Coordinates of C-alpha atoms in Angstrom, one line a residue:
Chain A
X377 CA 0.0 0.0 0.0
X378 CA 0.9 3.4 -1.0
X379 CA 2.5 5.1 2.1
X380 CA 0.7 8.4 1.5
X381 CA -3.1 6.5 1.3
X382 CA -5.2 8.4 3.6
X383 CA -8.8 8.6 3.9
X384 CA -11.3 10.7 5.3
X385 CA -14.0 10.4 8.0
X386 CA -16.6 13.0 9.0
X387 CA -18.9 12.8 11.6
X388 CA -22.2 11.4 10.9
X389 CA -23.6 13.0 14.6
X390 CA -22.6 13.6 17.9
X391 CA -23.0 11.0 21.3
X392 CA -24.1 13.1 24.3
X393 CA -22.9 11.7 27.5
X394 CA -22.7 12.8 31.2
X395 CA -19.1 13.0 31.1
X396 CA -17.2 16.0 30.8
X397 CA -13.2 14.8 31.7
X398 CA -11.7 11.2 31.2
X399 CA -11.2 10.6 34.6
X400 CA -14.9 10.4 35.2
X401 CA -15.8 8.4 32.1
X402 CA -16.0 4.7 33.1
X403 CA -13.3 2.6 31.2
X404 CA -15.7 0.7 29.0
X405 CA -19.8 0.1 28.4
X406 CA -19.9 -2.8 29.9
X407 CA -18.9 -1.6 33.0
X408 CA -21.6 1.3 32.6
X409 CA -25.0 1.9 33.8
X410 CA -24.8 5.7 32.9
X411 CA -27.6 6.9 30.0
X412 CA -26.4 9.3 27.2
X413 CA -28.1 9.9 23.9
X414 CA -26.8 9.7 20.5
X415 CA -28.0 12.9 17.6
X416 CA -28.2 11.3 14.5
X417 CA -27.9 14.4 11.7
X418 CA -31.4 14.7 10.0
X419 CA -30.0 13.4 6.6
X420 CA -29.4 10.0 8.3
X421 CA -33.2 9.8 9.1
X422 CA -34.2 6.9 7.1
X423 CA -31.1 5.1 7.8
X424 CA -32.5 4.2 11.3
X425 CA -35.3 2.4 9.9
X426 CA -35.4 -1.5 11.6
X427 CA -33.2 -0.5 14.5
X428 CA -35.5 0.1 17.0
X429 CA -35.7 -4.1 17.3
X430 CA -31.9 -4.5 18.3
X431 CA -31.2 -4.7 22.4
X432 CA -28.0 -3.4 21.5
X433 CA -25.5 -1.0 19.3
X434 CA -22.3 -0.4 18.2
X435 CA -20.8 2.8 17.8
X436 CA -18.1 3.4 16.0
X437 CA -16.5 7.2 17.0
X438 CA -13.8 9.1 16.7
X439 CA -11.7 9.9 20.4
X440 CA -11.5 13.2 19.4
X441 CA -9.8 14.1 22.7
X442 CA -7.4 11.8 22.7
X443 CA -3.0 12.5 22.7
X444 CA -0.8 11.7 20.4
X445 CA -0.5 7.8 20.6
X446 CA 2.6 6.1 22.0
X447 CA 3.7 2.7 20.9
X448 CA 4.2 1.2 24.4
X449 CA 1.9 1.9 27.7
X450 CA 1.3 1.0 30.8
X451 CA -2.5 0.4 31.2
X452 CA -4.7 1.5 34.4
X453 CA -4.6 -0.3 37.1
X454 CA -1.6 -2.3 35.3
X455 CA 2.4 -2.0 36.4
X456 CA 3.6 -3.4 33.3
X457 CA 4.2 -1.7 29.5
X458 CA 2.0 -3.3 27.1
X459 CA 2.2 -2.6 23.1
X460 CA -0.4 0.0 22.2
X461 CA -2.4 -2.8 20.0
X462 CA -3.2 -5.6 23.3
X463 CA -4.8 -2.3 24.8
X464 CA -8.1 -0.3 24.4
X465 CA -6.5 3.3 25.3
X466 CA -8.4 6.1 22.8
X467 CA -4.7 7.4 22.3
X468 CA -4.2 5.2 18.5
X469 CA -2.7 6.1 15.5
X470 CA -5.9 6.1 14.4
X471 CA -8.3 7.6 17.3
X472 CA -11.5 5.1 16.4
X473 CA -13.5 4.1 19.3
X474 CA -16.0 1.3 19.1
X475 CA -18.4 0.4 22.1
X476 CA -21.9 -1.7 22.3
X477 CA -24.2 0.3 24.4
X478 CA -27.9 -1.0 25.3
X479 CA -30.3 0.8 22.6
X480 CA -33.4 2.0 25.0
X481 CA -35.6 4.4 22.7
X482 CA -35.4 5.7 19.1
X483 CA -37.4 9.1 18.5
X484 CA -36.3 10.8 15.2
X485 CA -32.9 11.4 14.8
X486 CA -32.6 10.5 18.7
X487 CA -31.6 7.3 20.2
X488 CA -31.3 6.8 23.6
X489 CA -28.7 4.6 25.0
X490 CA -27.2 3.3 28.4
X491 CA -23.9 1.8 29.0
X492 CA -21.8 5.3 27.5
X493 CA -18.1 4.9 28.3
X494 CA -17.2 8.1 26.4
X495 CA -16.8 11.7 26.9
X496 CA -20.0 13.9 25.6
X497 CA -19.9 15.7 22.5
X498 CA -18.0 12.7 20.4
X499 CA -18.5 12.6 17.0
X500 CA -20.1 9.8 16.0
X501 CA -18.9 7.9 12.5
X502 CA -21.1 5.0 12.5
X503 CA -24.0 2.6 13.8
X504 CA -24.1 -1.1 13.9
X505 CA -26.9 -3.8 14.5
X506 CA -25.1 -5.9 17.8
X507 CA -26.2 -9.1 16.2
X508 CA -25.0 -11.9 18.9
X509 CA -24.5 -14.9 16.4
X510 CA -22.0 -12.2 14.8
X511 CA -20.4 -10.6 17.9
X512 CA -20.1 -12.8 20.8
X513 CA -16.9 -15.2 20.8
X514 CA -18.4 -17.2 24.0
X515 CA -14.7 -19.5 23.9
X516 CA -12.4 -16.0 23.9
X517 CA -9.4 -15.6 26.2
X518 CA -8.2 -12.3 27.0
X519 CA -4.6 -12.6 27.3
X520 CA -2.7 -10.3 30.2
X521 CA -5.9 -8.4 31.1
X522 CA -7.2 -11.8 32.5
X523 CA -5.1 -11.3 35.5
X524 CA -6.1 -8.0 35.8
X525 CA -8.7 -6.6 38.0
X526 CA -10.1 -4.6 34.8
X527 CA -12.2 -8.2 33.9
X528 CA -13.2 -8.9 37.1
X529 CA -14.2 -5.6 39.0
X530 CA -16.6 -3.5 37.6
X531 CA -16.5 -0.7 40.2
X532 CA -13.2 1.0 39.1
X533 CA -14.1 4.3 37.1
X534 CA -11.4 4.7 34.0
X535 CA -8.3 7.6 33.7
X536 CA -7.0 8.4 30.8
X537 CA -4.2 6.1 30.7
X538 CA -6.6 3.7 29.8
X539 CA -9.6 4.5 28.0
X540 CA -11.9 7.6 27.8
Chain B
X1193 CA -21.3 20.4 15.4
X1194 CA -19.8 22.2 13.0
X1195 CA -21.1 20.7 9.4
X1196 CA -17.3 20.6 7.9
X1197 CA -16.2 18.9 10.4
X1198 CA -13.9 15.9 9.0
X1199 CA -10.9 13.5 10.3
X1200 CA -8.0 11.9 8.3
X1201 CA -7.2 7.8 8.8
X1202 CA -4.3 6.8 7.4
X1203 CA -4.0 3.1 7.2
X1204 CA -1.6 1.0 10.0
X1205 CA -1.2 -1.9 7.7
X1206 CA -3.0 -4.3 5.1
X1207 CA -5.2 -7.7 5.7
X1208 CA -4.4 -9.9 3.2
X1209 CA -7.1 -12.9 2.4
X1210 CA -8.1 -15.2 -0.1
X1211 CA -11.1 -13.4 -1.3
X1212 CA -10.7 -11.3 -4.5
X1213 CA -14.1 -10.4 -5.1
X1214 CA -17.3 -9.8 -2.8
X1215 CA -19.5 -12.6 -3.7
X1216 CA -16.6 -15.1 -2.5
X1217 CA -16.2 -13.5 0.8
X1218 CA -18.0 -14.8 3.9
X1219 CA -20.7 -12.5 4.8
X1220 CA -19.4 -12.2 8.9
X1221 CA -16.2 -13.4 10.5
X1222 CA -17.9 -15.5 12.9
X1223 CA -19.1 -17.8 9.7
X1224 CA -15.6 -17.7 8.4
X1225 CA -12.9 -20.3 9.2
X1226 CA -11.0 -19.0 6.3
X1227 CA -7.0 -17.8 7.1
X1228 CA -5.2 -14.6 6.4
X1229 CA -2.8 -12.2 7.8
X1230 CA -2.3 -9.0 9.1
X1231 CA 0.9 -6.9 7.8
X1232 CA 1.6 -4.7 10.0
X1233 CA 3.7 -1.1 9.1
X1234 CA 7.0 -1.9 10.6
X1235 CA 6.9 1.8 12.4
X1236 CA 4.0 -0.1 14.6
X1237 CA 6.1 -3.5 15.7
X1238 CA 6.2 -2.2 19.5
X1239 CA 2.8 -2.0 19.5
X1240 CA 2.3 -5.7 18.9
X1241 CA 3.9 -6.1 22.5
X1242 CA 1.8 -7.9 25.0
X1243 CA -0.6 -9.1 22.2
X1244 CA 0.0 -12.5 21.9
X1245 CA -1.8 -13.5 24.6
X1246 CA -5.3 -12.7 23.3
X1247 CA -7.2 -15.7 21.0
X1248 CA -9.3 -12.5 19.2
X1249 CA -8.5 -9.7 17.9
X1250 CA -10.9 -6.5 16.8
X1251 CA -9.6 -5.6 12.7
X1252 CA -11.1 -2.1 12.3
X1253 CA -10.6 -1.3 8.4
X1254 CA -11.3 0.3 5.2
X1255 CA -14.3 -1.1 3.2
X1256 CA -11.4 0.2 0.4
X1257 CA -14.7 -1.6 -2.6
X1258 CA -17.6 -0.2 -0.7
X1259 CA -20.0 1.4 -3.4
X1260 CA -21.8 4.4 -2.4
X1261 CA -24.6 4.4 0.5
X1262 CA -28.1 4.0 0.3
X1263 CA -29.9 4.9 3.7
X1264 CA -32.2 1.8 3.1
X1265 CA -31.3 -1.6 1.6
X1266 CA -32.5 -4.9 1.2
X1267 CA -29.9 -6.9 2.8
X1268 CA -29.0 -10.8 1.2
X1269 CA -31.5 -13.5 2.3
X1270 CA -34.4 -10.9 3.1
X1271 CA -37.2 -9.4 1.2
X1272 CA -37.9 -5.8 3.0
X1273 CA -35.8 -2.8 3.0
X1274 CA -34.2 -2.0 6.4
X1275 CA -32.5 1.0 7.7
X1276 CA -28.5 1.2 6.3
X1277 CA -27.2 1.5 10.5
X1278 CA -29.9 -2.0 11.1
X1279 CA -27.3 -4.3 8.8
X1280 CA -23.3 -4.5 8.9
X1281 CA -23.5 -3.8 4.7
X1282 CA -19.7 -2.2 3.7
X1283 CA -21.5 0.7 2.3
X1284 CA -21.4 3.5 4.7
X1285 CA -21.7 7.1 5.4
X1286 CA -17.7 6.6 6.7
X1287 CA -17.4 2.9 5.0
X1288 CA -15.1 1.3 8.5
X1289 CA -15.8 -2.1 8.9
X1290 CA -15.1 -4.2 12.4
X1291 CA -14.3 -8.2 12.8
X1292 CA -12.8 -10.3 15.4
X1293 CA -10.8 -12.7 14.1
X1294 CA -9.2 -15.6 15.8
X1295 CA -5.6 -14.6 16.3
X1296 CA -3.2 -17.9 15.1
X1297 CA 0.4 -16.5 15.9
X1298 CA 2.5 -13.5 15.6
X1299 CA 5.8 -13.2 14.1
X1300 CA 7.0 -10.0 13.6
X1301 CA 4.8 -7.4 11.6
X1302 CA 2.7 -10.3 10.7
X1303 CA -0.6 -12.2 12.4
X1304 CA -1.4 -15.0 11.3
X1305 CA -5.6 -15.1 11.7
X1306 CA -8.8 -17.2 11.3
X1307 CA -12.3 -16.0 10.7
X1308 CA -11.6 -13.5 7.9
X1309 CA -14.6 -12.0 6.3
X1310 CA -13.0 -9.1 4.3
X1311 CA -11.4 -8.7 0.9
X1312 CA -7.8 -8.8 0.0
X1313 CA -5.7 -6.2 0.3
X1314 CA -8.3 -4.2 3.1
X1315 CA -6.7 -1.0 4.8
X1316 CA -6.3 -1.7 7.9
X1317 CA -6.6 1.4 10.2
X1318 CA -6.8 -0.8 13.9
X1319 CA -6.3 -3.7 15.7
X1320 CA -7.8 -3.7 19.6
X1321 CA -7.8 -6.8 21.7
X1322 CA -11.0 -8.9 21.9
X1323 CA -11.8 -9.0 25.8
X1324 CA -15.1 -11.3 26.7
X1325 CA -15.6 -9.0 29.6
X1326 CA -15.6 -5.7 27.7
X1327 CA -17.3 -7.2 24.1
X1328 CA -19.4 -10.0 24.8
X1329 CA -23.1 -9.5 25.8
X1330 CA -24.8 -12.5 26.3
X1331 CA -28.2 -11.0 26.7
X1332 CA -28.5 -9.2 23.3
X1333 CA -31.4 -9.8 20.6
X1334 CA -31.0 -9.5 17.2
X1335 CA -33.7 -7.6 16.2
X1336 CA -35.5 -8.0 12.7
X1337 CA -32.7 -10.4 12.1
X1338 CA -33.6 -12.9 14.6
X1339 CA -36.0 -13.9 12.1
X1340 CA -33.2 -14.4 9.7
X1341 CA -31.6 -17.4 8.7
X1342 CA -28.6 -15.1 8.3
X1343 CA -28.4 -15.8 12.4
X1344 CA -29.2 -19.6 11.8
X1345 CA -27.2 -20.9 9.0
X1346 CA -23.4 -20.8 8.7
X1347 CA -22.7 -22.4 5.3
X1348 CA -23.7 -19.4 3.2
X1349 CA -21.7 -17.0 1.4
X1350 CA -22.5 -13.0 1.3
X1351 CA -23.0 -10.7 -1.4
X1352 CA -22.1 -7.1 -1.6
X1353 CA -25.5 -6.3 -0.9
X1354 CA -24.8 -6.8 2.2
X1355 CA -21.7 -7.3 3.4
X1356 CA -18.1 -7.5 2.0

C-alpha cells in the first residue's frame, strides 16, 4: 500500500454523555449503567429504519480528545508496558473508538442509549446492528488483562491512561 | 457540530485474504474459518507487544470496494428494506468495517488469523484486543434479524449487498 493513502471520515452525529473529563468516564460500556443519547444528523433519518428491534448498538466514533499515541503503555490499574495494540486506550494512531451500548428508545434522529463509556460531544462515525451470532466469541481468552482486575471488578471508574 | 467537520485515517497496515471479489467473501467473520494475515507497518512492531496472549483480535478497516450508500437496503437472504445503520452492509456514510478474528500467531509485523470476512488487500486502520468482559453480551437480541436465517445458517456465502 501506497505510504501516502489516507482517507477521510466525518462525523455522521454527535453522542451526548454525562461525562465532561476522562477521569470520570467509566473505562468501557460494559462496566456502565450511565444513559447518554446519541444525535443522529437529520439526513441519516431513514437510515435508522429497523433498528428500534436490536437490544444493542455499536458505535463506532472518533476519540476526538485523545494524545498523540505512543507505541508502548502502561495500562490503568496495570504495572507493566503493554504494546499500544493488546490495549483499548483512545490514544491510536488512528483515534477510532467502538463500544456496544444497550439501545433504549429511538425518537427521530434520537436514540437513547445506556452503558456510555465516552466523553459527551463525540463525533459519532457510525451505527451497527449488535447481532450476537455475529459478535459474541463465548470461547475468547483475553490474554494479560485476565489477570487484571479490569475483567473482574466492575467498580473502578477509568483515567486516561486507559480509556476515555 | 460544525457541518465541515472531517478526520483523516491513514491506514496502519494491510489484511491480506483469499477473497478477491465480494461474492466469494463470507458475509461475517464468525461464519468464516477462512486464514489470512495481518501486515503490519514496521513503524508499529512495539505496539504488537503484549498481544500474543489474546485468542481474538478487533480488525477495524477500510471497506477500500464499498459502493456508495443508500440509507435503506435490502440486505442478502431478506425481502424488506431496512435501515442502512440495522445491517453490517460495507456501504457506509464513513465505509469502516469491524471483525474479530481468531488470532493464530505473531511473528513480527505479521498475524497470522482465522475467521476473515473481508477482501484482499483491506486498509487496515486498527487492531484492539478482543476481551469477553468488555465485548461479549450475552443478553443481546438480534432484532429483525432474529428472524433471519442469516443468524441460523453458517454455510452461506455474502453478497455485496450486504456485506463485503
Amino acid at each position: 500500500m501506497d505510504d501516502e493513502t489516507e482517507f477521510v471520515v466525518k462525523p455522521i452525529g454527535v453522542i451526548r454523555t454525562p461525562f465532561k473529563s476522562s477521569e470520570d468516564t467509566p473505562i468501557q460500556s460494559s462496566k456502565s449503567d450511565a444513559r447518554g443519547y446519541v444525535k443522529v444528523a437529520l439526513e441519516f433519518l431513514d437510515a435508522l429504519k429497523s433498528l428500534d428491534g436490536f437490544s444493542h448498538i455499536i458505535l463506532v466514533y472518533w476519540f476526538h480528545r485523545a494524545k498523540s499515541p505512543m507505541m508502548r503503555m502502561t495500562p490503568f490499574l496495570d504495572t507493566e508496558e503493554r504494546g499500544l495494540f493488546s490495549i483499548r486506550a483512545p490514544s491510536r494512531p488512528n483515534p477510532i473508538g467502538i463500544s456496544t451500548v444497550k439501545l433504549l428508545r429511538i425518537e427521530g434522529t434520537r436514540l437513547d442509549i445506556e452503558g456510555v463509556d465516552m466523553l459527551d460531544e463525540t463525533p459519532l462515525l457510525d451505527i451497527k446492528p449488535f447481532v450476537p451470532e455475529f459478535d459474541n466469541r463465548s470461547q475468547a481468552t483475553s490474554g494479560w488483562l485476565a489477570k487484571s482486575s479490569l475483567t473482574k471488578d466492575h467498580s473502578y471508574l477509568a483515567d486516561a491512561r486507559f480509556e476515555e
